XYZ file of C-alpha atoms in Angstrom:
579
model
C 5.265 24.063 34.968
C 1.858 26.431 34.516
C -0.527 24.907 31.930
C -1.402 27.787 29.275
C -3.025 25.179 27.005
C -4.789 21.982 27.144
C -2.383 20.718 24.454
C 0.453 20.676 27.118
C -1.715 18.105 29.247
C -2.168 15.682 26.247
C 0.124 12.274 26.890
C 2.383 11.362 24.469
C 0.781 8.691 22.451
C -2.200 10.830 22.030
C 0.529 13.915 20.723
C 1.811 10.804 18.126
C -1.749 10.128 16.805
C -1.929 13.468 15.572
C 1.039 13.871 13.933
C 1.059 10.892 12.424
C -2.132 11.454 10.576
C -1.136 14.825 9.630
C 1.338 14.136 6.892
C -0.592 11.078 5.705
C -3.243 13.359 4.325
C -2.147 16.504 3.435
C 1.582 15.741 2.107
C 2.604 13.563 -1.231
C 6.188 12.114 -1.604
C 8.065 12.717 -4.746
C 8.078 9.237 -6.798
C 11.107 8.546 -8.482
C 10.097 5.013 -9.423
C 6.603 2.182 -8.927
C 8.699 1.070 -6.261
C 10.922 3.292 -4.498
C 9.517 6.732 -3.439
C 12.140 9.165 -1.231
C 11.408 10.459 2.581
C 8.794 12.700 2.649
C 9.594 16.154 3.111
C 7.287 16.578 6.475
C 7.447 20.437 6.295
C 3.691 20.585 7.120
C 4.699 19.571 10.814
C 6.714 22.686 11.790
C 4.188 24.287 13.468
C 2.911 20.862 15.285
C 7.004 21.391 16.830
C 6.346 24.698 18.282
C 3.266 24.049 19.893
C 5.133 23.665 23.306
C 7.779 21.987 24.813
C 6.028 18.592 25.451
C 5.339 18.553 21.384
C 8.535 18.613 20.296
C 9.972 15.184 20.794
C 6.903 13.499 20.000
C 7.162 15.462 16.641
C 10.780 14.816 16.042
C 10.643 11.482 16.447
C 7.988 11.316 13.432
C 9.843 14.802 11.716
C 12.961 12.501 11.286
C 12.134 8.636 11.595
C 12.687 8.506 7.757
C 15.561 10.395 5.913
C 17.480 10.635 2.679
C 21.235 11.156 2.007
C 21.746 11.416 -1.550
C 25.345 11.129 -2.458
C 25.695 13.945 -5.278
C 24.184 17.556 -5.663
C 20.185 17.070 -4.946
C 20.121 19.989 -7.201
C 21.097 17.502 -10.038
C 18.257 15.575 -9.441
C 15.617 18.249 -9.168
C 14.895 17.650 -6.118
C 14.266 20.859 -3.521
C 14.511 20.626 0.346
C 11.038 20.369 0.319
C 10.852 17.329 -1.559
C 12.419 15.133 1.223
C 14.127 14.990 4.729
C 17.741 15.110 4.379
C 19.881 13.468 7.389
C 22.066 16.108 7.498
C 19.496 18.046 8.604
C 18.192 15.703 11.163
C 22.295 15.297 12.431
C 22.086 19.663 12.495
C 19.015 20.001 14.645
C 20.335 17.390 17.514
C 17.806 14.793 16.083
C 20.541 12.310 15.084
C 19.021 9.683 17.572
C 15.411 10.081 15.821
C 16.250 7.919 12.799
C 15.188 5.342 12.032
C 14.858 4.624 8.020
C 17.890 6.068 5.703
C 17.458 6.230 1.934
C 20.377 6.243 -0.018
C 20.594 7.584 -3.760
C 23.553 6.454 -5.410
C 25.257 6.860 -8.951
C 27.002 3.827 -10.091
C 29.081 5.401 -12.491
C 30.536 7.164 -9.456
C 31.817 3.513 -8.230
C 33.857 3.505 -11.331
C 36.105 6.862 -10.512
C 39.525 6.511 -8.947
C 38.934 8.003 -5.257
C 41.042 9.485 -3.366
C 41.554 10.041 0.216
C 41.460 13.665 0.411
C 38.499 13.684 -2.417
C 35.156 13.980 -2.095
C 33.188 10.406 -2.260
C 30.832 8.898 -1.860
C 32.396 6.817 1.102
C 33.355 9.511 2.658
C 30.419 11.583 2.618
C 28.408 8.263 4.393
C 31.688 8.646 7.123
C 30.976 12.517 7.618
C 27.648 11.660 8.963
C 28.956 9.987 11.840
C 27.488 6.880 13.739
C 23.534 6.185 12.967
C 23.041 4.076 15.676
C 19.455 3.954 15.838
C 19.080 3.594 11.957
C 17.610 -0.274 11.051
C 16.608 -0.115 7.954
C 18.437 1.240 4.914
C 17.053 1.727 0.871
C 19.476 1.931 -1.881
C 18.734 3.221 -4.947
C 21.122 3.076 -7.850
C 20.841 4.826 -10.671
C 23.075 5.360 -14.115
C 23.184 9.259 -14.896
C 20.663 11.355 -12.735
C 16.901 10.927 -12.777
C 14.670 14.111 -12.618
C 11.352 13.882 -10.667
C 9.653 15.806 -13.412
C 10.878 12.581 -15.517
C 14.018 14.051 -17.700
C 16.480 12.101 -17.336
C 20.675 13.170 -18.096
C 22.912 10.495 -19.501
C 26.070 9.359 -18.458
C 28.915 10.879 -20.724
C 29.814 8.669 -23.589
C 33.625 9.184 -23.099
C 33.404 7.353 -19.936
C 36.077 4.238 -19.774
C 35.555 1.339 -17.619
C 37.625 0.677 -15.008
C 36.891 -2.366 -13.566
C 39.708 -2.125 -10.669
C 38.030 1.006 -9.394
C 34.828 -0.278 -9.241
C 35.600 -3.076 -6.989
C 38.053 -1.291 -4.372
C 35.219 1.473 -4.128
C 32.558 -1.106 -3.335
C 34.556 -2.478 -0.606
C 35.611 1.077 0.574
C 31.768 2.186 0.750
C 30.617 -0.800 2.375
C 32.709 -0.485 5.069
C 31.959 3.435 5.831
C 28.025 1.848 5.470
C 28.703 -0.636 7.888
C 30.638 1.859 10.462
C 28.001 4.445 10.080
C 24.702 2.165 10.693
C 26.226 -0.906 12.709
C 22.403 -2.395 13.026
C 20.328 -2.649 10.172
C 17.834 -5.190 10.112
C 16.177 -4.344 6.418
C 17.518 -3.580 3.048
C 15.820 -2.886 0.068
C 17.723 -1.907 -3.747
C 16.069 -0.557 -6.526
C 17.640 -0.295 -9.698
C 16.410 2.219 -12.292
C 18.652 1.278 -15.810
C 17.694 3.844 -18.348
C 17.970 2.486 -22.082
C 21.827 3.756 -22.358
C 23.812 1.818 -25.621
C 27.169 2.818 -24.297
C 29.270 -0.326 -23.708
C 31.275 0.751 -21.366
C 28.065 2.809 -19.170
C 26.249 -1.288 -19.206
C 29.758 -2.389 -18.079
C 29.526 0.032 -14.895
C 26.301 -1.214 -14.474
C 26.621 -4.930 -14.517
C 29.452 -5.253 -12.404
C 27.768 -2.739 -9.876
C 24.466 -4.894 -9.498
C 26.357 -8.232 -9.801
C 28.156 -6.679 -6.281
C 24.967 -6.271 -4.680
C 25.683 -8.905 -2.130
C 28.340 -7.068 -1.233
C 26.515 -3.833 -0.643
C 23.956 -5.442 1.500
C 26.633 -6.700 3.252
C 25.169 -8.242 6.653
C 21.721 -10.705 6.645
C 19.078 -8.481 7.304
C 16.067 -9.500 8.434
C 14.123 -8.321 5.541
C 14.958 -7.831 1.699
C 13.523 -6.223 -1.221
C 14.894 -6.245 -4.565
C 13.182 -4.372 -7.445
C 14.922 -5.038 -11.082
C 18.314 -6.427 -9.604
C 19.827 -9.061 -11.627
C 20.038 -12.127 -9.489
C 23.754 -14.045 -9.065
C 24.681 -17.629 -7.930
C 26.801 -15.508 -5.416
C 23.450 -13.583 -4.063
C 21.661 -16.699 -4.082
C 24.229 -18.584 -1.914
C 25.383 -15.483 0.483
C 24.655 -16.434 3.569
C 23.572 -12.647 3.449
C 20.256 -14.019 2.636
C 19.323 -16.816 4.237
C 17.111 -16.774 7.371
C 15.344 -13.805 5.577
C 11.559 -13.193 7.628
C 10.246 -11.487 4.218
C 11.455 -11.190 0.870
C 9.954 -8.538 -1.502
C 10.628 -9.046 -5.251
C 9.375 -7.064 -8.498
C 8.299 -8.631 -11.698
C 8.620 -12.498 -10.823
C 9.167 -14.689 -13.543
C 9.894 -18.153 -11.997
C 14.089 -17.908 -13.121
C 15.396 -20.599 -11.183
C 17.800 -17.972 -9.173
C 14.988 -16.015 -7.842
C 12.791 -19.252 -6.861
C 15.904 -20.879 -5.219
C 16.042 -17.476 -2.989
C 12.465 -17.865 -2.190
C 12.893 -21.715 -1.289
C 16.029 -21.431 0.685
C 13.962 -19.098 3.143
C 11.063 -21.696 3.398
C 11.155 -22.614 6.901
C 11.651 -18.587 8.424
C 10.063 -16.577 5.284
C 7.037 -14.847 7.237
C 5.797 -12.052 4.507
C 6.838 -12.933 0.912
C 5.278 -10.019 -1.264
C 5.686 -10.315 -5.081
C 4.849 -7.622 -7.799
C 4.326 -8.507 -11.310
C 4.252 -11.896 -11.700
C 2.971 -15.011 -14.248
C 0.579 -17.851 -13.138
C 3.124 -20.319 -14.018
C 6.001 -18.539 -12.276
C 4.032 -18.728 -8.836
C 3.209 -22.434 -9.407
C 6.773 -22.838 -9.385
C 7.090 -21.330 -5.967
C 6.015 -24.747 -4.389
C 7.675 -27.299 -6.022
C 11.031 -27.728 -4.906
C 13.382 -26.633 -7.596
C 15.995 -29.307 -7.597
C 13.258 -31.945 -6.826
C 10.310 -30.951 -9.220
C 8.168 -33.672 -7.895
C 8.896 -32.660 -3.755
C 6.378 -29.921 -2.641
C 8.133 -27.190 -0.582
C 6.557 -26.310 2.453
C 6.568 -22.639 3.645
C 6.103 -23.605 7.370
C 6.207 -19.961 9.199
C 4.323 -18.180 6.352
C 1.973 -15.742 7.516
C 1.274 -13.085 4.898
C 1.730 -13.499 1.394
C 0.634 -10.526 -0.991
C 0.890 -11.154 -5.428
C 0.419 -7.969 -7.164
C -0.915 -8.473 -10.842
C -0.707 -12.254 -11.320
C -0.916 -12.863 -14.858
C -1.249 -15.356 -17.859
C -3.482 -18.185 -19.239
C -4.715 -20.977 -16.700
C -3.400 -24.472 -18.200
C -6.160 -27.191 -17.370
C -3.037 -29.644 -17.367
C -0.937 -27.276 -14.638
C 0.278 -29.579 -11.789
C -1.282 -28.729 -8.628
C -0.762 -30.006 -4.996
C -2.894 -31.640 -3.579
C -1.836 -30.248 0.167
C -0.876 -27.332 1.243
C 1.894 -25.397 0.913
C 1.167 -22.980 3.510
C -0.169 -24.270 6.779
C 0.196 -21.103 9.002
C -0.773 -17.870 5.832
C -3.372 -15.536 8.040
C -3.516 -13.151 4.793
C -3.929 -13.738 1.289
C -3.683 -10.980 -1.041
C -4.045 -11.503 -4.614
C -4.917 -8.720 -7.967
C -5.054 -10.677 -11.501
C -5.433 -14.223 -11.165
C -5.377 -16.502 -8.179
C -2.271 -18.771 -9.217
C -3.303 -21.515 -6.127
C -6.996 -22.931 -7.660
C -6.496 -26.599 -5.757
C -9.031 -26.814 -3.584
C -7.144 -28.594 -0.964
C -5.017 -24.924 -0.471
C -8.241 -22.882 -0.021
C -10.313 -25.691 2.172
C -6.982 -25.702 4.591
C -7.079 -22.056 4.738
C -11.065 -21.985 6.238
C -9.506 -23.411 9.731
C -6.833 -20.320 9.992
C -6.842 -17.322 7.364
C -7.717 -14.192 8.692
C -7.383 -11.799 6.136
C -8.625 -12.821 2.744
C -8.342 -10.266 -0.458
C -8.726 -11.600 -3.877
C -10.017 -11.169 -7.259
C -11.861 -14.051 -9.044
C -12.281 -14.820 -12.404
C -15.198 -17.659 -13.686
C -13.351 -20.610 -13.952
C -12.074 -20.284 -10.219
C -15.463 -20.023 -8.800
C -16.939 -22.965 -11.013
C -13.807 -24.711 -9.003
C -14.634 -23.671 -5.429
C -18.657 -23.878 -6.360
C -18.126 -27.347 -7.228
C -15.938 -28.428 -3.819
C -18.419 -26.121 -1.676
C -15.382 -23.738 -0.521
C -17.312 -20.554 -0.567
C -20.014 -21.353 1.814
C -21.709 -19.814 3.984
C -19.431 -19.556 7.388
C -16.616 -21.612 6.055
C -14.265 -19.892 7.263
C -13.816 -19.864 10.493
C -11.231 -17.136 11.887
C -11.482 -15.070 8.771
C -12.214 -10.964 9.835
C -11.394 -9.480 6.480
C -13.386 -10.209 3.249
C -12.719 -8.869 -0.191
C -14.000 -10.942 -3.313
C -14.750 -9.797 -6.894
C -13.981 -9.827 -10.253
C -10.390 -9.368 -11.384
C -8.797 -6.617 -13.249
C -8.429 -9.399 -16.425
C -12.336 -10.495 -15.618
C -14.162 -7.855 -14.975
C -18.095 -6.952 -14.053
C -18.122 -4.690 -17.687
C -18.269 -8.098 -19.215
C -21.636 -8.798 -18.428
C -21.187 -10.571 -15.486
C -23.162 -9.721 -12.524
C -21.417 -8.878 -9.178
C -24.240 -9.800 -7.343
C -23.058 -13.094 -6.672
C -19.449 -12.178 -5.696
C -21.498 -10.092 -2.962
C -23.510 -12.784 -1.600
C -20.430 -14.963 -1.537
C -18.610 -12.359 0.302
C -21.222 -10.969 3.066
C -21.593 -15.074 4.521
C -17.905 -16.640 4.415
C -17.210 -16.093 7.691
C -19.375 -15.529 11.234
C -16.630 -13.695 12.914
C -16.192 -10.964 9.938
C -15.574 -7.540 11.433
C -14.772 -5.855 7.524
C -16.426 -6.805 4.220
C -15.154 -4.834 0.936
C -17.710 -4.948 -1.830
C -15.714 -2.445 -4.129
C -15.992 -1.697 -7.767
C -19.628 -3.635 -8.192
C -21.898 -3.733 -10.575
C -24.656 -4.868 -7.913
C -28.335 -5.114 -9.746
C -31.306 -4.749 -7.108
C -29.874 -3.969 -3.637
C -33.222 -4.218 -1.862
C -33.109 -7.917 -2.891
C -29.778 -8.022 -2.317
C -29.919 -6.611 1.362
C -33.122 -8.329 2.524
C -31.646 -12.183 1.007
C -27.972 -11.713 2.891
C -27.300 -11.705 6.271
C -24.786 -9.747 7.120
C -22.973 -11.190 10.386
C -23.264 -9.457 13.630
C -19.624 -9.042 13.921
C -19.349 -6.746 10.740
C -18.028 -3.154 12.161
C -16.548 -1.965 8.926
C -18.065 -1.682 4.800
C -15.998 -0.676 2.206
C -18.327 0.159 -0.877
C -15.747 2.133 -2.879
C -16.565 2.393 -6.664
C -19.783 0.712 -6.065
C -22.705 3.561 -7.564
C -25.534 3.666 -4.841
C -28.623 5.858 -4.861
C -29.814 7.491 -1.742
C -32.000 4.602 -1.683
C -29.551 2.068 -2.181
C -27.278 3.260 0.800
C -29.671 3.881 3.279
C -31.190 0.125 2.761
C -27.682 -0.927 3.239
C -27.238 0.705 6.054
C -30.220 0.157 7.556
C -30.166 -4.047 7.391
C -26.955 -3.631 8.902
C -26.969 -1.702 12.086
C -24.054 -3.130 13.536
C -21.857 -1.327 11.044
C -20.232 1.742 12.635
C -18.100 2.920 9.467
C -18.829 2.791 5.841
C -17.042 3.955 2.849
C -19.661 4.804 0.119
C -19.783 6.002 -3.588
C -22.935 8.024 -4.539
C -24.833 8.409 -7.655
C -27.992 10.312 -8.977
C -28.760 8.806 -12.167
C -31.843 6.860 -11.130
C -33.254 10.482 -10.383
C -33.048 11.865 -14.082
C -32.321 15.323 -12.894
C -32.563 18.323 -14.967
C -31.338 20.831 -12.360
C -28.143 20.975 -11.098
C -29.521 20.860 -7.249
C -32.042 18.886 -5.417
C -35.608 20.939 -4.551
C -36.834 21.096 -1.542
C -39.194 19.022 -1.772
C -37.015 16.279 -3.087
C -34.906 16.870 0.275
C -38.038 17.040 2.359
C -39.360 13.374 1.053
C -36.012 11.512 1.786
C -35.885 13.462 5.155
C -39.862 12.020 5.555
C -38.981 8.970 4.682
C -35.679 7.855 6.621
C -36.598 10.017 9.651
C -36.712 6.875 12.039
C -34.521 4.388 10.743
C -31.713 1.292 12.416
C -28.606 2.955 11.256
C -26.228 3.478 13.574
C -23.007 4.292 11.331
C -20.723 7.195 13.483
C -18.205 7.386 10.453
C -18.953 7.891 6.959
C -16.597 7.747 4.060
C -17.293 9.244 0.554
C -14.884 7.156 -2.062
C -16.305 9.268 -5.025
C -19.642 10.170 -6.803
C -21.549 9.690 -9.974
C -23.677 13.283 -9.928
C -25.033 15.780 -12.304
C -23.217 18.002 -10.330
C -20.405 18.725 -7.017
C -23.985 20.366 -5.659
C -25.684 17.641 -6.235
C -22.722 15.557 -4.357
C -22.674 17.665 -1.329
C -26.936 17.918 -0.692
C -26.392 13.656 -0.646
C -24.242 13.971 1.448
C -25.410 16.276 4.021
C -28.837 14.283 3.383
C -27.155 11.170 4.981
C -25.473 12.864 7.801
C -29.286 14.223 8.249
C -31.181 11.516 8.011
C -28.777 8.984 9.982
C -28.009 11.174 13.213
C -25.317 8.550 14.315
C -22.600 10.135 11.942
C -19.862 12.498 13.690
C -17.488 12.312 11.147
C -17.717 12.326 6.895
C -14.248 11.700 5.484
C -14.074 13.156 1.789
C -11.587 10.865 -0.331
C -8.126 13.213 -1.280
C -9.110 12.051 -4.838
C -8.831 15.466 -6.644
C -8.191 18.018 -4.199
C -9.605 21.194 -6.142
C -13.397 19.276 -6.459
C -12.651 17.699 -3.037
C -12.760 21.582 -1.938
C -15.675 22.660 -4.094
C -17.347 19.883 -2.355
C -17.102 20.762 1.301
C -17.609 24.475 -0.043
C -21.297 23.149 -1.506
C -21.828 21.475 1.708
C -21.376 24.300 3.376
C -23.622 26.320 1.676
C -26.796 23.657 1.194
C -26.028 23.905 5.310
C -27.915 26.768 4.906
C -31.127 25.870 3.070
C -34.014 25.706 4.668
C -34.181 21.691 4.887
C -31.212 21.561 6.635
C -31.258 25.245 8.330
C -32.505 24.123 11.828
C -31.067 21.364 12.045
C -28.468 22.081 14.576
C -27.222 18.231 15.228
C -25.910 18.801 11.905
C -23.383 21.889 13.135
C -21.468 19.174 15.699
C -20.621 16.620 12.581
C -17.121 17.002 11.201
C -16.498 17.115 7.360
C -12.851 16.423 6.588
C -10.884 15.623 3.444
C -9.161 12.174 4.575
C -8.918 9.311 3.044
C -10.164 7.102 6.580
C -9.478 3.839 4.786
């Protein structure tokens, strides 16, 4: 075949990169709840489809790995073609073999309707799609009336009688056309969104609906998420799910339903991730529920994540005094750290790999007392990310710097270190007193106000870095113009014009300026003065200023600091969020 473009030569994994990266930037997916969010309507790639013939599977594949069947007039919900990738569509345009990832909207007030065979249902509109047999992993979300996405919301009608009959044979009738139409699923996740609706017989539908969930999910997945379902003895004691690899569960309260779930999966659970949850509640996790005084040991647990641990710390809390989880590689933890024995965290230095937390006083007294955050005590640990909590934080008067100090030496084989949302006082002390290790490739600085000054001695000490994520600031200046002069450029360019940096990508999180001017000369003053950057990824925070920025870098481009400068014309600015 001739070759009119280089595109046509690129191989396919290359052709993937791209598209993948594409719709992560420049395309938002409607959010219909925290926790469920539908298919993203990947419009943006058209073009990337046309390109040439070689494209077009490659972008398939990504156009259609994810797609939503909602079973009831989209129009109802608000939602436009644009808003998500329909499976119909995918089915229309040969693509059928593409998906991978089906999210289903459902109405249960529709379960309690008397179907018919020759009527429209929702059975038989999962039937007309046919067999999905590359489809593994399926979301339901049930609903009562129809949610908007521009957050109205129509109630069911208050003459509706409950039919209890119905509701049942319908279950069983759409479980079946589920299980014909996507024989292999691996992964289910239900959401429940219950409006406040005080019609008796609308919370009737709804009960016996959720209490069926077993049902629904039918086969045992590999992997199960559950956001707001009421938990049953029958769910609990399905063999539908036991031998679960990850569980996902929102707003964990310790109820001895949800905790049995957890517990039953102890010896294959690989990823437990819970949101919302109380200190007490997690406690509760490792202590065998029928047998409060026999610890439960999660022996194939490699990842656990806690989103928003929270409560009071009781001194008299029973802790163990081994550990419960003898294989986690990543702990991931906002509010409070629920596991403060010491015996937990000092197994965790021979094999963690991935350590995110946020501390609060009393847990650091704890680990400063046992020696747990030393210097290099952890030994496999790559990923570091230690300070204050949301409940604790730096605006308190507490100083970050420690947290920082803490951070930069745990570990000798770190390759990233995340100092975010810090309150550091004097860096230069800071940076000449800490050794950063030679491993580090990667600093996250997010949120955390640096000077010109203060970055460049950062990145300076640590030369092995080769991409950091910065926040900038000008208040130590006290400027009264809304630009630098040029002789304020020309001193930093004096002063940094041989230095160790050797970043080659450069991340701005945010800045702290007088003005978006101001913003963009700091910027283009780093990529100037450190002539190892290629590549300066603006954060998609707001994408209007985001624009005005790379507009004002543009045109300080031009001033006669920067104006022959021509290293400066081969550096890429980009509005990506690169971490």
């Amino acid at each position: 075949m001739p070759v009119f473009s280089i595109a046509q030569l690129l191989p396919a994994h290359i052709i993937d990169s791209i598209i993948q990266h594409v719709p992560s930037v420049l395309v938002e997916r409607p959010t219909i709840c925290k926790e469920a969010q539908l298919p993203r309507g990947l419009h943006i790639l058209v073009p990337l489809l046309q390109v040439c013939r070689s494209w077009r599977p490659v972008a398939c594949a990504a156009f259609y790995s994810n797609a939503g069947v909602i079973l009831h007039s989209a129009d109802t919900y608000g939602f436009t073609d644009k808003d998500f990738t329909r499976v119909e569509d995918a089915i229309a345009n040969g693509c059928r073999h593409c998906i991978r990832s089906v999210f289903v909207m459902v109405n249960a007030e529709n379960f309690n309707a008397k179907w018919s065979p020759r009527m429209s249902n929702m059975a038989s509109i999962i039937r007309e799609l046919g067999l999905l047999r590359s489809v593994r992993s399926v979301t339901y979300y049930f609903t009562l009336g129809y949610p908007h996405i521009d957050g109205e919301y129509i109630v069911p009608d208050s003459d509706l009688v409950y039919h209890a009959d119905n509701i049942t044979n319908n279950i069983n009738t759409f479980v079946a056309a589920v299980r014909d139409a996507m024989p292999r699923i691996r992964n289910v996740r239900a959401y429940n969104y219950r409006p406040v609706i005080s019609i008796p017989s609308v919370e009737q539908v709804a009960t016996q609906v959720l209490e069926s969930v077993t049902k629904i999910i039918d086969r045992r997945p590999d992997h199960l998420s559950l956001a707001h379902i009421g938990f049953t003895d029958e769910l609990v004691a399905s063999p539908v799910t036991e031998l679960l690899q990850s569980i996902l569960l929102s707003d964990y309260q310790g109820r001895e339903l949800e905790t049995v779930l957890i517990q039953r999966n102890a010896s294959t659970l690989e990823k437990l991730h819970i949101e919302t949850a109380s200190l007490s509640a997690c406690l509760k996790l490792v202590w065998d529920y029928s047998q409060p005084s026999e610890l439960v040991v999660f022996t194939s647990l490699k990842h656990m994540i806690i989103k928003w641990a929270h409560g009071q710390r009781n001194p008299n809390e029973r802790h163990p005094t081994a550990t419960p989880f003898p294989r986690l590689e990543t702990l991931v933890c906002r509010g409070f750290l629920p596991f403060i024995a010491p015996a937990i965290l000092t197994d965790f230095q021979t094999h963690l790999r991935h350590l995110d937390v946020e501390a609060d006083q009393r847990l650091l007294d704890i680990y400063n007392q046992d020696e747990i955050f030393t210097k290099g005590s952890f030994k496999t640990l790559g990923y570091v990310s230690l300070r204050w909590g949301y409940y604790f934080n730096s605006n308190t008067g507490y100083t970050c710097t420690p947290l920082a100090y803490k951070s930069a030496g745990l570990s000798d084989c770190m390759h990233t270190l995340c100092l975010r949302d810090m309150r550091l006082k004097n860096i230069s002390l800071l940076v000449s007193e800490v050794q950063f290790p030679q491993t580090l490739r990667n600093l996250d600085m997010a949120n955390t106000m640096l000077s010109i000054d203060d970055a460049m001695a950062i990145l300076i000490m640590c030369p092995q870095v080769l991409k950091a994520n910065l926040s900038l600031t000008d208040v130590s200046l006290n400027l009264e113009a809304d630009t630098l002069t040029t002789e304020e450029i020309v001193k930093y360019q004096d002063r940094y014009r041989d230095n160790a940096a050797r970043i080659k990508y450069l991340g701005l999180k945010s800045w702290k300026c007088k003005s978006v001017q101001v913003a963009a000369e700091f910027a283009l003053l780093l990529v100037d003065v450190v002539p190892s950057i290629t590549r300066v990824c603006i954060a998609p925070n707001l994408l209007s200023t985001q624009v005005k920025l790379l507009e004002d870098i543009n045109a300080a481009r031009k001033r006669s600091a920067f104006a022959s400068h021509l290293r400066l014309d081969s550096v890429q600015f980009c509005i990506d969020d690169c971490w």
